[in-house]
Amino acid sequence: MSLDAAWALDWTHRAAVMITENRAELTELDRAIGDADHGDNLDRGMRAVVTKLDAAQKAGNLPATPGGVLKVVATTLMATVGGAGGPLLGTAFLRAARSSDASAWGTENLVRALEEATSGLEARGHAGDKTMADAWRPATVAAREAAEIGEDEVGVLSAAARAAADGARDTEPLQARRGRASFLGERSCGHRDPGAQSSALIFQAALDAARARSLEPIMVVEQA
Ligand code: ADP
Ligand code: MG
């Protein structure tokens, strides 16, 4: 099984649903250490992404590669989401999109895409600063380790999703050093970072889409 454009499309749709379902919770996290808009921002952005991809599907010009799909995600998030979160996530997706023009990604393409995305994000701050990088960096490291011991795409994304969720949880005691939450200084301690939490959901959606793909019946080629 490799990760093709249909996987990237399914990932996008699942991520949009998860963000909608968790919109209020993400906004509450942002109320504690920001300006209470992260869930609404991302929900608006992901709905715009889905609208754009649905229109492309109707017009018969869906992107044919995972990179092509992720480029639509990136540019739409950048165009529709104000604040820090959307453009930063957009940058991560754009770097992932540009990492490969293959029609389907194996584990090496996948890990490289994550490495590119995370280094794009970290141009603005590193893991440990209490931002979305605290989900992306450990997820990327875990993905690389899983690929190196021979895990398949589902195994790699499973390791990444677990590490992203742990990374988001582990932002709770940290003091914010980037973005709006850093204005709070020590008062930011004791709250989970909203961007790390939404990123963990996005990783979970990528895993769910890969699992669904791996369960699809394999086409049996009839022998002559
Ligand atoms: P805003 O802070 O402009 O209101 P959002 O609420 O949508 O934007 O997003 C806030 C999230 O953006 C934070 O929880 C954090 O994860 C992320 N963020 C902010 N600044 C940075 C940064 N410099 N690097 C990485 N992520 C950041
Ligand atoms: Mg905010």
PDB file of C-alpha atoms and ligand atoms in Angstrom:
ATOM      1  CA  MET A   1       0.000   0.000   0.000  1.00  0.00           C
ATOM      2  CA  SER A   2       1.308   3.448  -0.787  1.00  0.00           C
ATOM      3  CA  LEU A   3      -0.164   6.844  -0.137  1.00  0.00           C
ATOM      4  CA  ASP A   4      -1.716   8.308  -3.271  1.00  0.00           C
ATOM      5  CA  ALA A   5      -3.818  11.378  -4.082  1.00  0.00           C
ATOM      6  CA  ALA A   6      -6.968   9.581  -2.856  1.00  0.00           C
ATOM      7  CA  TRP A   7      -5.294   9.124   0.546  1.00  0.00           C
ATOM      8  CA  ALA A   8      -4.364  12.811   0.687  1.00  0.00           C
ATOM      9  CA  LEU A   9      -7.950  13.754  -0.228  1.00  0.00           C
ATOM     10  CA  ASP A  10      -9.374  11.439   2.417  1.00  0.00           C
ATOM     11  CA  TRP A  11      -6.863  12.803   4.954  1.00  0.00           C
ATOM     12  CA  THR A  12      -8.016  16.326   4.177  1.00  0.00           C
ATOM     13  CA  HIS A  13     -11.692  15.454   4.544  1.00  0.00           C
ATOM     14  CA  ARG A  14     -11.103  13.572   7.795  1.00  0.00           C
ATOM     15  CA  ALA A  15      -8.974  16.413   9.186  1.00  0.00           C
ATOM     16  CA  ALA A  16     -11.731  18.905   8.352  1.00  0.00           C
ATOM     17  CA  VAL A  17     -14.304  16.766  10.182  1.00  0.00           C
ATOM     18  CA  MET A  18     -12.035  16.368  13.221  1.00  0.00           C
ATOM     19  CA  ILE A  19     -11.360  20.101  13.389  1.00  0.00           C
ATOM     20  CA  THR A  20     -15.089  20.842  13.179  1.00  0.00           C
ATOM     21  CA  GLU A  21     -15.819  18.296  15.922  1.00  0.00           C
ATOM     22  CA  ASN A  22     -13.101  19.800  18.147  1.00  0.00           C
ATOM     23  CA  ARG A  23     -13.616  23.442  17.192  1.00  0.00           C
ATOM     24  CA  ALA A  24     -15.029  24.478  20.567  1.00  0.00           C
ATOM     25  CA  GLU A  25     -12.327  22.641  22.520  1.00  0.00           C
ATOM     26  CA  LEU A  26      -9.531  24.215  20.423  1.00  0.00           C
ATOM     27  CA  THR A  27     -11.051  27.643  20.908  1.00  0.00           C
ATOM     28  CA  GLU A  28     -11.268  27.048  24.669  1.00  0.00           C
ATOM     29  CA  LEU A  29      -7.568  26.117  24.762  1.00  0.00           C
ATOM     30  CA  ASP A  30      -6.828  29.349  22.884  1.00  0.00           C
ATOM     31  CA  ARG A  31      -9.017  31.296  25.318  1.00  0.00           C
ATOM     32  CA  ALA A  32      -6.698  30.272  28.178  1.00  0.00           C
ATOM     33  CA  ILE A  33      -3.427  31.390  26.553  1.00  0.00           C
ATOM     34  CA  GLY A  34      -4.433  33.338  23.438  1.00  0.00           C
ATOM     35  CA  ASP A  35      -7.420  35.109  21.926  1.00  0.00           C
ATOM     36  CA  ALA A  36     -10.030  32.330  21.700  1.00  0.00           C
ATOM     37  CA  ASP A  37     -10.095  31.926  17.939  1.00  0.00           C
ATOM     38  CA  HIS A  38      -7.940  28.924  17.033  1.00  0.00           C
ATOM     39  CA  GLY A  39     -10.803  26.424  16.577  1.00  0.00           C
ATOM     40  CA  ASP A  40     -12.864  28.908  14.566  1.00  0.00           C
ATOM     41  CA  ASN A  41      -9.868  29.948  12.451  1.00  0.00           C
ATOM     42  CA  LEU A  42      -8.919  26.421  11.523  1.00  0.00           C
ATOM     43  CA  ASP A  43     -12.498  25.281  11.017  1.00  0.00           C
ATOM     44  CA  ARG A  44     -13.077  28.121   8.568  1.00  0.00           C
ATOM     45  CA  GLY A  45      -9.832  27.271   6.766  1.00  0.00           C
ATOM     46  CA  MET A  46     -10.477  23.536   6.501  1.00  0.00           C
ATOM     47  CA  ARG A  47     -14.060  24.107   5.302  1.00  0.00           C
ATOM     48  CA  ALA A  48     -12.652  26.347   2.568  1.00  0.00           C
ATOM     49  CA  VAL A  49     -10.180  23.599   1.629  1.00  0.00           C
ATOM     50  CA  VAL A  50     -12.972  21.030   1.329  1.00  0.00           C
ATOM     51  CA  THR A  51     -15.096  23.439  -0.752  1.00  0.00           C
ATOM     52  CA  LYS A  52     -12.160  24.024  -3.079  1.00  0.00           C
ATOM     53  CA  LEU A  53     -11.396  20.313  -3.494  1.00  0.00           C
ATOM     54  CA  ASP A  54     -15.082  19.471  -4.027  1.00  0.00           C
ATOM     55  CA  ALA A  55     -15.249  22.095  -6.774  1.00  0.00           C
ATOM     56  CA  ALA A  56     -12.115  20.664  -8.396  1.00  0.00           C
ATOM     57  CA  GLN A  57     -13.661  17.189  -8.265  1.00  0.00           C
ATOM     58  CA  LYS A  58     -16.878  18.414  -9.958  1.00  0.00           C
ATOM     59  CA  ALA A  59     -14.824  20.140 -12.641  1.00  0.00           C
ATOM     60  CA  GLY A  60     -12.842  16.947 -13.185  1.00  0.00           C
ATOM     61  CA  ASN A  61      -9.498  18.489 -12.305  1.00  0.00           C
ATOM     62  CA  LEU A  62      -8.578  17.012  -8.951  1.00  0.00           C
ATOM     63  CA  PRO A  63      -4.824  16.965  -8.324  1.00  0.00           C
ATOM     64  CA  ALA A  64      -3.331  13.598  -9.299  1.00  0.00           C
ATOM     65  CA  THR A  65      -0.606  13.460  -6.630  1.00  0.00           C
ATOM     66  CA  PRO A  66      -0.522  13.732  -2.824  1.00  0.00           C
ATOM     67  CA  GLY A  67       1.709  16.784  -3.263  1.00  0.00           C
ATOM     68  CA  GLY A  68      -0.910  18.388  -5.513  1.00  0.00           C
ATOM     69  CA  VAL A  69      -3.655  17.881  -2.928  1.00  0.00           C
ATOM     70  CA  LEU A  70      -1.480  19.196  -0.086  1.00  0.00           C
ATOM     71  CA  LYS A  71      -0.635  22.271  -2.144  1.00  0.00           C
ATOM     72  CA  VAL A  72      -4.348  23.134  -2.341  1.00  0.00           C
ATOM     73  CA  VAL A  73      -4.589  22.630   1.440  1.00  0.00           C
ATOM     74  CA  ALA A  74      -1.583  24.908   1.989  1.00  0.00           C
ATOM     75  CA  THR A  75      -2.566  27.764  -0.296  1.00  0.00           C
ATOM     76  CA  THR A  76      -6.187  27.745   0.884  1.00  0.00           C
ATOM     77  CA  LEU A  77      -5.171  27.822   4.565  1.00  0.00           C
ATOM     78  CA  MET A  78      -2.780  30.667   3.849  1.00  0.00           C
ATOM     79  CA  ALA A  79      -5.463  32.629   2.010  1.00  0.00           C
ATOM     80  CA  THR A  80      -8.386  32.068   4.392  1.00  0.00           C
ATOM     81  CA  VAL A  81      -6.992  31.805   7.927  1.00  0.00           C
ATOM     82  CA  GLY A  82      -5.872  34.967   9.645  1.00  0.00           C
ATOM     83  CA  GLY A  83      -3.609  35.008  12.668  1.00  0.00           C
ATOM     84  CA  ALA A  84      -0.493  32.941  13.197  1.00  0.00           C
ATOM     85  CA  GLY A  85      -1.909  29.419  13.117  1.00  0.00           C
ATOM     86  CA  GLY A  86      -3.201  29.251   9.521  1.00  0.00           C
ATOM     87  CA  PRO A  87      -0.179  30.678   7.707  1.00  0.00           C
ATOM     88  CA  LEU A  88       2.174  28.521   9.811  1.00  0.00           C
ATOM     89  CA  LEU A  89       0.249  25.347   9.116  1.00  0.00           C
ATOM     90  CA  GLY A  90       0.015  26.468   5.486  1.00  0.00           C
ATOM     91  CA  THR A  91       3.796  26.737   5.352  1.00  0.00           C
ATOM     92  CA  ALA A  92       4.153  23.215   6.769  1.00  0.00           C
ATOM     93  CA  PHE A  93       1.741  21.810   4.165  1.00  0.00           C
ATOM     94  CA  LEU A  94       3.408  23.736   1.357  1.00  0.00           C
ATOM     95  CA  ARG A  95       6.826  22.347   2.263  1.00  0.00           C
ATOM     96  CA  ALA A  96       5.344  18.831   2.413  1.00  0.00           C
ATOM     97  CA  ALA A  97       3.633  19.380  -0.944  1.00  0.00           C
ATOM     98  CA  ARG A  98       6.870  20.458  -2.592  1.00  0.00           C
ATOM     99  CA  SER A  99       8.884  17.581  -1.145  1.00  0.00           C
ATOM    100  CA  SER A 100       7.764  15.127  -3.825  1.00  0.00           C
ATOM    101  CA  ASP A 101       5.829  15.060  -7.099  1.00  0.00           C
ATOM    102  CA  ALA A 102       5.452  11.268  -7.017  1.00  0.00           C
ATOM    103  CA  SER A 103       1.963   9.910  -7.740  1.00  0.00           C
ATOM    104  CA  ALA A 104       2.126   7.802  -4.572  1.00  0.00           C
ATOM    105  CA  TRP A 105       4.260   8.078  -1.450  1.00  0.00           C
ATOM    106  CA  GLY A 106       6.044   5.222   0.230  1.00  0.00           C
ATOM    107  CA  THR A 107       7.462   5.555   3.726  1.00  0.00           C
ATOM    108  CA  GLU A 108      10.568   7.437   2.549  1.00  0.00           C
ATOM    109  CA  ASN A 109       8.501  10.086   0.710  1.00  0.00           C
ATOM    110  CA  LEU A 110       6.232  10.354   3.725  1.00  0.00           C
ATOM    111  CA  VAL A 111       9.053  10.863   6.215  1.00  0.00           C
ATOM    112  CA  ARG A 112      10.766  13.367   3.923  1.00  0.00           C
ATOM    113  CA  ALA A 113       7.505  15.305   3.586  1.00  0.00           C
ATOM    114  CA  LEU A 114       7.186  15.456   7.382  1.00  0.00           C
ATOM    115  CA  GLU A 115      10.812  16.529   7.768  1.00  0.00           C
ATOM    116  CA  GLU A 116      10.315  19.310   5.233  1.00  0.00           C
ATOM    117  CA  ALA A 117       7.068  20.443   6.851  1.00  0.00           C
ATOM    118  CA  THR A 118       8.588  20.538  10.315  1.00  0.00           C
ATOM    119  CA  SER A 119      11.677  22.417   9.288  1.00  0.00           C
ATOM    120  CA  GLY A 120       9.409  24.948   7.541  1.00  0.00           C
ATOM    121  CA  LEU A 121       7.496  25.406  10.791  1.00  0.00           C
ATOM    122  CA  GLU A 122      10.647  25.620  12.846  1.00  0.00           C
ATOM    123  CA  ALA A 123      11.901  28.610  10.869  1.00  0.00           C
ATOM    124  CA  ARG A 124       9.704  30.518  13.334  1.00  0.00           C
ATOM    125  CA  GLY A 125      10.493  28.673  16.566  1.00  0.00           C
ATOM    126  CA  HIS A 126      11.468  25.235  17.802  1.00  0.00           C
ATOM    127  CA  ALA A 127       9.918  22.373  19.715  1.00  0.00           C
ATOM    128  CA  GLY A 128       9.956  23.282  23.404  1.00  0.00           C
ATOM    129  CA  ASP A 129       8.604  26.786  22.714  1.00  0.00           C
ATOM    130  CA  LYS A 130       5.005  25.570  23.283  1.00  0.00           C
ATOM    131  CA  THR A 131       3.711  25.782  19.715  1.00  0.00           C
ATOM    132  CA  MET A 132       2.533  23.398  17.025  1.00  0.00           C
ATOM    133  CA  ALA A 133       6.182  22.450  16.500  1.00  0.00           C
ATOM    134  CA  ASP A 134       5.837  20.489  19.765  1.00  0.00           C
ATOM    135  CA  ALA A 135       3.533  18.101  17.917  1.00  0.00           C
ATOM    136  CA  TRP A 136       5.258  18.151  14.502  1.00  0.00           C
ATOM    137  CA  ARG A 137       8.864  17.609  15.651  1.00  0.00           C
ATOM    138  CA  PRO A 138       8.328  14.487  17.802  1.00  0.00           C
ATOM    139  CA  ALA A 139       5.925  13.113  15.183  1.00  0.00           C
ATOM    140  CA  THR A 140       8.599  13.519  12.525  1.00  0.00           C
ATOM    141  CA  VAL A 141      11.310  11.921  14.657  1.00  0.00           C
ATOM    142  CA  ALA A 142       8.997   8.992  15.494  1.00  0.00           C
ATOM    143  CA  ALA A 143       8.087   8.605  11.811  1.00  0.00           C
ATOM    144  CA  ARG A 144      11.759   8.433  10.831  1.00  0.00           C
ATOM    145  CA  GLU A 145      12.471   5.826  13.529  1.00  0.00           C
ATOM    146  CA  ALA A 146       9.470   3.721  12.501  1.00  0.00           C
ATOM    147  CA  ALA A 147      10.503   3.823   8.826  1.00  0.00           C
ATOM    148  CA  GLU A 148      14.046   2.799   9.746  1.00  0.00           C
ATOM    149  CA  ILE A 149      12.857  -0.350  11.489  1.00  0.00           C
ATOM    150  CA  GLY A 150      10.809  -1.260   8.429  1.00  0.00           C
ATOM    151  CA  GLU A 151       7.291  -0.207   9.405  1.00  0.00           C
ATOM    152  CA  ASP A 152       4.892   0.352   6.510  1.00  0.00           C
ATOM    153  CA  GLU A 153       2.968   3.593   5.871  1.00  0.00           C
ATOM    154  CA  VAL A 154       0.321   2.768   8.473  1.00  0.00           C
ATOM    155  CA  GLY A 155       3.026   1.901  11.025  1.00  0.00           C
ATOM    156  CA  VAL A 156       4.911   5.117  10.317  1.00  0.00           C
ATOM    157  CA  LEU A 157       1.777   7.270  10.596  1.00  0.00           C
ATOM    158  CA  SER A 158       0.710   5.407  13.702  1.00  0.00           C
ATOM    159  CA  ALA A 159       4.034   6.221  15.404  1.00  0.00           C
ATOM    160  CA  ALA A 160       3.743   9.824  14.203  1.00  0.00           C
ATOM    161  CA  ALA A 161       0.163  10.254  15.441  1.00  0.00           C
ATOM    162  CA  ARG A 162       1.025   8.833  18.864  1.00  0.00           C
ATOM    163  CA  ALA A 163       4.071  11.090  19.190  1.00  0.00           C
ATOM    164  CA  ALA A 164       2.056  14.138  18.072  1.00  0.00           C
ATOM    165  CA  ALA A 165      -0.621  13.434  20.691  1.00  0.00           C
ATOM    166  CA  ASP A 166       2.036  12.969  23.396  1.00  0.00           C
ATOM    167  CA  GLY A 167       3.797  16.129  22.207  1.00  0.00           C
ATOM    168  CA  ALA A 168       0.579  18.143  22.433  1.00  0.00           C
ATOM    169  CA  ARG A 169      -0.084  16.845  25.966  1.00  0.00           C
ATOM    170  CA  ASP A 170       3.511  17.608  26.957  1.00  0.00           C
ATOM    171  CA  THR A 171       3.080  21.303  26.058  1.00  0.00           C
ATOM    172  CA  GLU A 172       0.963  21.706  29.211  1.00  0.00           C
ATOM    173  CA  PRO A 173       3.779  22.496  31.694  1.00  0.00           C
ATOM    174  CA  LEU A 174       5.831  24.497  29.178  1.00  0.00           C
ATOM    175  CA  GLN A 175       6.163  28.270  29.149  1.00  0.00           C
ATOM    176  CA  ALA A 176       5.286  29.757  25.751  1.00  0.00           C
ATOM    177  CA  ARG A 177       8.186  31.442  23.967  1.00  0.00           C
ATOM    178  CA  ARG A 178       6.536  32.177  20.597  1.00  0.00           C
ATOM    179  CA  GLY A 179       3.290  33.655  19.380  1.00  0.00           C
ATOM    180  CA  ARG A 180       0.529  35.320  21.328  1.00  0.00           C
ATOM    181  CA  ALA A 181       0.782  32.923  24.317  1.00  0.00           C
ATOM    182  CA  SER A 182       4.354  34.116  24.994  1.00  0.00           C
ATOM    183  CA  PHE A 183       2.916  37.470  26.150  1.00  0.00           C
ATOM    184  CA  LEU A 184       1.630  35.621  29.234  1.00  0.00           C
ATOM    185  CA  GLY A 185       5.085  34.513  30.362  1.00  0.00           C
ATOM    186  CA  GLU A 186       4.883  32.060  33.270  1.00  0.00           C
ATOM    187  CA  ARG A 187       1.079  32.289  33.273  1.00  0.00           C
ATOM    188  CA  SER A 188       1.079  30.235  30.054  1.00  0.00           C
ATOM    189  CA  CYS A 189       2.284  27.208  32.080  1.00  0.00           C
ATOM    190  CA  GLY A 190      -0.389  24.635  32.911  1.00  0.00           C
ATOM    191  CA  HIS A 191      -2.325  24.985  29.628  1.00  0.00           C
ATOM    192  CA  ARG A 192      -2.123  22.885  26.501  1.00  0.00           C
ATOM    193  CA  ASP A 193      -1.093  24.693  23.316  1.00  0.00           C
ATOM    194  CA  PRO A 194      -4.065  24.883  20.913  1.00  0.00           C
ATOM    195  CA  GLY A 195      -1.924  24.633  17.762  1.00  0.00           C
ATOM    196  CA  ALA A 196      -0.142  21.521  19.035  1.00  0.00           C
ATOM    197  CA  GLN A 197      -3.525  19.979  19.835  1.00  0.00           C
ATOM    198  CA  SER A 198      -4.999  20.727  16.383  1.00  0.00           C
ATOM    199  CA  SER A 199      -1.823  19.364  14.775  1.00  0.00           C
ATOM    200  CA  ALA A 200      -2.210  16.121  16.730  1.00  0.00           C
ATOM    201  CA  LEU A 201      -5.744  15.817  15.300  1.00  0.00           C
ATOM    202  CA  ILE A 202      -4.381  16.356  11.795  1.00  0.00           C
ATOM    203  CA  PHE A 203      -1.860  13.534  12.321  1.00  0.00           C
ATOM    204  CA  GLN A 204      -4.624  11.261  13.606  1.00  0.00           C
ATOM    205  CA  ALA A 205      -6.634  12.027  10.449  1.00  0.00           C
ATOM    206  CA  ALA A 206      -3.635  11.097   8.264  1.00  0.00           C
ATOM    207  CA  LEU A 207      -3.379   7.762  10.094  1.00  0.00           C
ATOM    208  CA  ASP A 208      -7.120   7.071   9.857  1.00  0.00           C
ATOM    209  CA  ALA A 209      -7.036   7.731   6.100  1.00  0.00           C
ATOM    210  CA  ALA A 210      -4.050   5.382   5.652  1.00  0.00           C
ATOM    211  CA  ARG A 211      -5.764   2.658   7.700  1.00  0.00           C
ATOM    212  CA  ALA A 212      -8.930   2.989   5.620  1.00  0.00           C
ATOM    213  CA  ARG A 213      -6.851   2.727   2.450  1.00  0.00           C
ATOM    214  CA  SER A 214      -5.000  -0.362   3.640  1.00  0.00           C
ATOM    215  CA  LEU A 215      -8.312  -2.114   4.321  1.00  0.00           C
ATOM    216  CA  GLU A 216      -9.633  -1.570   0.808  1.00  0.00           C
ATOM    217  CA  PRO A 217      -9.958  -4.824  -1.126  1.00  0.00           C
ATOM    218  CA  ILE A 218      -6.961  -5.536  -3.322  1.00  0.00           C
ATOM    219  CA  MET A 219      -7.907  -5.860  -6.981  1.00  0.00           C
ATOM    220  CA  VAL A 220      -7.539  -9.441  -8.108  1.00  0.00           C
ATOM    221  CA  VAL A 221      -6.047  -9.701 -11.561  1.00  0.00           C
ATOM    222  CA  GLU A 222      -7.534 -12.668 -13.365  1.00  0.00           C
ATOM    223  CA  GLN A 223      -5.061 -15.001 -14.916  1.00  0.00           C
ATOM    224  CA  ALA A 224      -5.410 -15.731 -18.594  1.00  0.00           C
TER     225      ALA A 224
HETATM  226  P1  ADP B   1      -3.333  33.619  16.660  1.00  0.00           P
HETATM  227  O1  ADP B   1      -2.303  33.279  17.703  1.00  0.00           O
HETATM  228  O2  ADP B   1      -2.836  34.643  15.707  1.00  0.00           O
HETATM  229  O3  ADP B   1      -4.659  33.942  17.258  1.00  0.00           O
HETATM  230  P2  ADP B   1      -4.289  30.941  16.164  1.00  0.00           P
HETATM  231  O4  ADP B   1      -5.044  31.111  17.434  1.00  0.00           O
HETATM  232  O5  ADP B   1      -5.044  30.432  14.978  1.00  0.00           O
HETATM  233  O6  ADP B   1      -3.535  32.280  15.749  1.00  0.00           O
HETATM  234  O7  ADP B   1      -3.095  29.919  16.384  1.00  0.00           O
HETATM  235  C1  ADP B   1      -2.364  29.894  17.579  1.00  0.00           C
HETATM  236  C2  ADP B   1      -1.341  28.785  17.479  1.00  0.00           C
HETATM  237  O8  ADP B   1      -0.345  29.115  16.526  1.00  0.00           O
HETATM  238  C3  ADP B   1      -0.580  28.560  18.774  1.00  0.00           C
HETATM  239  O9  ADP B   1      -1.280  27.680  19.632  1.00  0.00           O
HETATM  240  C4  ADP B   1       0.730  27.949  18.293  1.00  0.00           C
HETATM  241  O10 ADP B   1       0.650  26.548  18.214  1.00  0.00           O
HETATM  242  C5  ADP B   1       0.861  28.482  16.877  1.00  0.00           C
HETATM  243  N1  ADP B   1       1.965  29.441  16.801  1.00  0.00           N
HETATM  244  C6  ADP B   1       1.972  30.742  17.131  1.00  0.00           C
HETATM  245  N2  ADP B   1       3.192  31.276  16.907  1.00  0.00           N
HETATM  246  C7  ADP B   1       3.976  30.265  16.432  1.00  0.00           C
HETATM  247  C8  ADP B   1       5.354  30.143  16.017  1.00  0.00           C
HETATM  248  N3  ADP B   1       6.178  31.186  16.023  1.00  0.00           N
HETATM  249  N4  ADP B   1       5.792  28.931  15.578  1.00  0.00           N
HETATM  250  C9  ADP B   1       4.952  27.866  15.551  1.00  0.00           C
HETATM  251  N5  ADP B   1       3.670  27.921  15.926  1.00  0.00           N
HETATM  252  C10 ADP B   1       3.181  29.100  16.373  1.00  0.00           C
HETATM  253 MG    MG B   2      -5.682  32.692  18.519  1.00  0.00          MG
END
